[in-house]
XYZ file of C-alpha atoms in Angstrom:
220
model
C 0.772 -11.184 -47.566
C 3.361 -9.466 -45.357
C 6.397 -7.183 -45.952
C 9.664 -8.942 -46.759
C 12.177 -8.566 -44.163
C 15.871 -9.438 -44.312
C 15.676 -12.293 -41.598
C 14.006 -15.548 -40.842
C 11.142 -14.878 -43.240
C 13.352 -15.340 -46.136
C 15.193 -18.108 -47.584
C 18.785 -18.707 -46.340
C 20.996 -16.012 -47.889
C 23.276 -16.522 -51.064
C 26.010 -14.330 -50.332
C 27.700 -12.761 -53.629
C 30.544 -10.362 -53.134
C 29.969 -9.758 -49.747
C 26.144 -8.866 -50.118
C 23.484 -11.413 -48.816
C 20.665 -11.960 -51.351
C 17.385 -13.276 -50.052
C 14.155 -14.821 -51.624
C 11.215 -16.571 -50.372
C 11.146 -20.103 -50.114
C 8.009 -20.111 -52.718
C 9.726 -17.299 -54.699
C 7.899 -16.406 -57.831
C 9.813 -16.189 -61.491
C 10.202 -12.327 -61.183
C 11.694 -12.855 -57.816
C 14.150 -15.328 -58.938
C 14.895 -13.397 -62.093
C 15.582 -10.302 -60.260
C 18.005 -11.986 -57.470
C 19.758 -14.312 -60.276
C 20.258 -11.025 -62.405
C 21.388 -9.044 -59.055
C 23.639 -11.812 -58.240
C 25.492 -11.626 -61.637
C 25.940 -7.941 -61.406
C 27.818 -8.325 -57.994
C 29.766 -11.250 -59.205
C 31.306 -8.741 -61.807
C 31.548 -5.968 -59.456
C 31.041 -6.217 -55.983
C 31.058 -2.490 -55.034
C 27.797 -1.846 -56.655
C 25.861 -1.459 -53.367
C 27.006 1.634 -51.516
C 27.662 1.279 -47.551
C 24.941 2.141 -45.535
C 22.426 2.448 -48.379
C 18.933 1.501 -47.307
C 15.162 1.748 -49.163
C 12.625 -0.275 -51.010
C 12.346 -0.538 -54.959
C 9.308 -1.487 -56.699
C 9.947 -3.079 -60.169
C 6.832 -4.048 -62.196
C 6.505 -5.612 -65.593
C 5.187 -3.401 -68.183
C 3.090 -5.976 -69.972
C 2.027 -8.335 -67.252
C 0.664 -8.199 -63.708
C 4.083 -9.460 -62.226
C 6.061 -7.161 -59.656
C 8.677 -7.305 -56.841
C 10.062 -5.474 -54.213
C 13.581 -5.212 -53.582
C 14.597 -4.463 -49.688
C 17.806 -2.857 -49.181
C 19.176 -2.964 -45.622
C 22.113 -3.711 -43.478
C 24.236 -4.538 -46.742
C 21.969 -7.015 -47.632
C 19.095 -7.442 -50.349
C 15.705 -9.452 -49.988
C 13.725 -9.782 -52.952
C 9.806 -10.485 -52.483
C 7.179 -10.967 -54.658
C 4.311 -7.966 -55.152
C 4.462 -4.486 -53.774
C 2.905 -4.185 -50.410
C 4.764 -1.195 -49.117
C 5.292 2.587 -50.217
C 8.307 2.270 -52.309
C 11.113 4.809 -52.162
C 11.555 3.926 -55.949
C 8.962 2.741 -58.282
C 10.181 1.635 -61.725
C 8.367 -0.335 -64.484
C 10.378 -2.290 -66.661
C 10.557 -4.787 -69.622
C 11.339 -8.213 -68.523
C 12.458 -9.189 -71.775
C 14.776 -6.538 -72.679
C 17.325 -6.332 -69.812
C 14.824 -4.466 -67.486
C 14.756 -1.359 -69.757
C 12.626 1.350 -68.282
C 9.346 1.863 -69.643
C 8.197 5.135 -68.545
C 9.906 7.431 -66.011
C 10.847 5.813 -62.617
C 9.372 7.804 -59.731
C 11.404 8.289 -56.464
C 14.965 8.394 -55.104
C 17.883 9.082 -57.663
C 20.341 7.241 -55.686
C 18.277 4.248 -55.544
C 17.564 4.460 -59.342
C 21.317 4.488 -59.966
C 21.631 1.567 -57.689
C 18.897 -0.504 -59.244
C 20.261 0.229 -62.697
C 23.753 -1.200 -61.982
C 22.182 -4.229 -60.082
C 19.740 -4.926 -63.031
C 22.375 -4.597 -65.695
C 25.077 -7.470 -65.224
C 27.656 -7.640 -67.964
C 27.119 -10.199 -70.922
C 29.983 -12.516 -71.313
C 31.350 -13.831 -74.439
C 28.622 -15.810 -76.486
C 31.344 -18.915 -76.715
C 31.780 -18.685 -73.105
C 28.116 -18.468 -72.198
C 26.992 -21.420 -74.555
C 29.395 -23.689 -72.568
C 28.281 -22.712 -69.162
C 24.416 -22.538 -70.324
C 24.941 -26.158 -71.482
C 26.776 -27.196 -68.171
C 23.798 -26.141 -66.425
C 21.199 -27.278 -68.620
C 22.501 -30.900 -68.690
C 20.339 -32.253 -66.027
C 16.986 -31.468 -67.495
C 15.320 -34.641 -68.990
C 15.265 -35.064 -72.606
C 18.079 -32.467 -73.455
C 19.953 -33.129 -76.694
C 23.595 -34.311 -76.357
C 25.193 -31.208 -78.158
C 24.372 -27.465 -78.312
C 25.568 -25.987 -81.494
C 25.648 -22.208 -81.388
C 26.174 -20.212 -84.670
C 26.922 -16.866 -85.624
C 27.871 -14.873 -88.841
C 30.118 -12.295 -88.322
C 32.554 -10.174 -90.160
C 34.901 -13.178 -90.752
C 32.099 -15.491 -91.953
C 30.423 -18.389 -90.028
C 31.633 -19.097 -86.440
C 30.246 -21.766 -84.156
C 30.784 -23.404 -80.823
C 29.635 -27.129 -79.881
C 29.043 -27.611 -76.057
C 28.825 -31.336 -75.115
C 29.196 -34.537 -77.252
C 27.008 -37.316 -78.382
C 24.493 -38.125 -81.515
C 21.722 -35.707 -81.109
C 22.114 -32.067 -81.120
C 20.352 -28.545 -81.648
C 21.336 -25.584 -83.434
C 20.733 -22.046 -82.234
C 21.769 -19.343 -84.548
C 21.812 -15.462 -84.118
C 23.638 -12.407 -83.288
C 26.479 -12.751 -80.526
C 25.131 -10.535 -78.117
C 21.514 -11.999 -78.258
C 22.957 -15.518 -77.963
C 24.954 -14.694 -74.722
C 21.647 -13.003 -73.285
C 19.645 -16.153 -73.980
C 22.414 -18.284 -72.322
C 22.940 -16.195 -69.476
C 18.936 -15.925 -68.840
C 19.093 -12.182 -69.376
C 16.586 -12.720 -72.294
C 13.867 -15.105 -72.430
C 14.650 -17.854 -75.244
C 10.769 -17.664 -76.739
C 10.666 -13.913 -76.584
C 14.108 -13.858 -78.610
C 12.793 -16.254 -81.204
C 9.903 -13.946 -81.543
C 12.029 -11.069 -82.626
C 12.873 -13.052 -85.587
C 16.632 -12.229 -84.858
C 17.429 -15.887 -84.073
C 16.760 -19.016 -85.534
C 17.056 -22.639 -84.240
C 17.069 -26.287 -85.984
C 15.822 -29.221 -84.279
C 12.325 -31.101 -83.329
C 9.667 -29.567 -81.632
C 10.200 -31.873 -78.394
C 13.797 -30.678 -78.583
C 12.654 -26.995 -78.750
C 10.339 -27.784 -75.929
C 13.173 -29.167 -73.577
C 15.496 -26.194 -74.548
C 12.953 -23.670 -73.426
C 12.783 -25.596 -69.891
C 16.430 -25.383 -69.956
C 16.679 -21.923 -70.651
C 13.924 -21.286 -67.767
C 16.159 -23.268 -65.314
C 19.071 -20.740 -66.029
C 16.887 -17.630 -66.318
C 15.219 -18.341 -63.221
C 18.121 -20.317 -61.382
C 16.059 -23.317 -60.392
């Protein structure tokens, strides 16, 4: 596999906040996850990428063989699968915990600061995130008519209902965790495995909802 470049070798750029974000035509899940996360960060703050910055950043999963390279040059970012160059920054992260570092990153402190900023988009309000998630998930075959998101806060139980119809699925948990799942920052199955969230619905509905969460998480 050849080194990814910012140019014809990558898919047409998605420009966010004046920054072109490019990925390969057959992009892997980690590439799509990183590109989507960077786009969310730049939508919130378009000044995160300093003018004139260039370099290669390796991002590696701490518990799977997945890895990707961020190549920054000429005010654009290309994300490619694997690490096939000597990176200026090498970081191992937890893909299911907001790209939290595992061990000490090695390399450029300047690139580390930029990488942390690009991979740490702010979470929206959980209610807003639920409605946005449902809008994006409506095209998934078999999706229930409604999503009911529930939290238990200091003022008691709150809920938001997205969609309308006869079938529904209930997801409950802390507001920050719900927002993370609904925006794709955290994988739904990983969130459920922590015991911090609960669901109510059929197994087939859960399967469809997982597919919907992957659609949002990987921007497909």
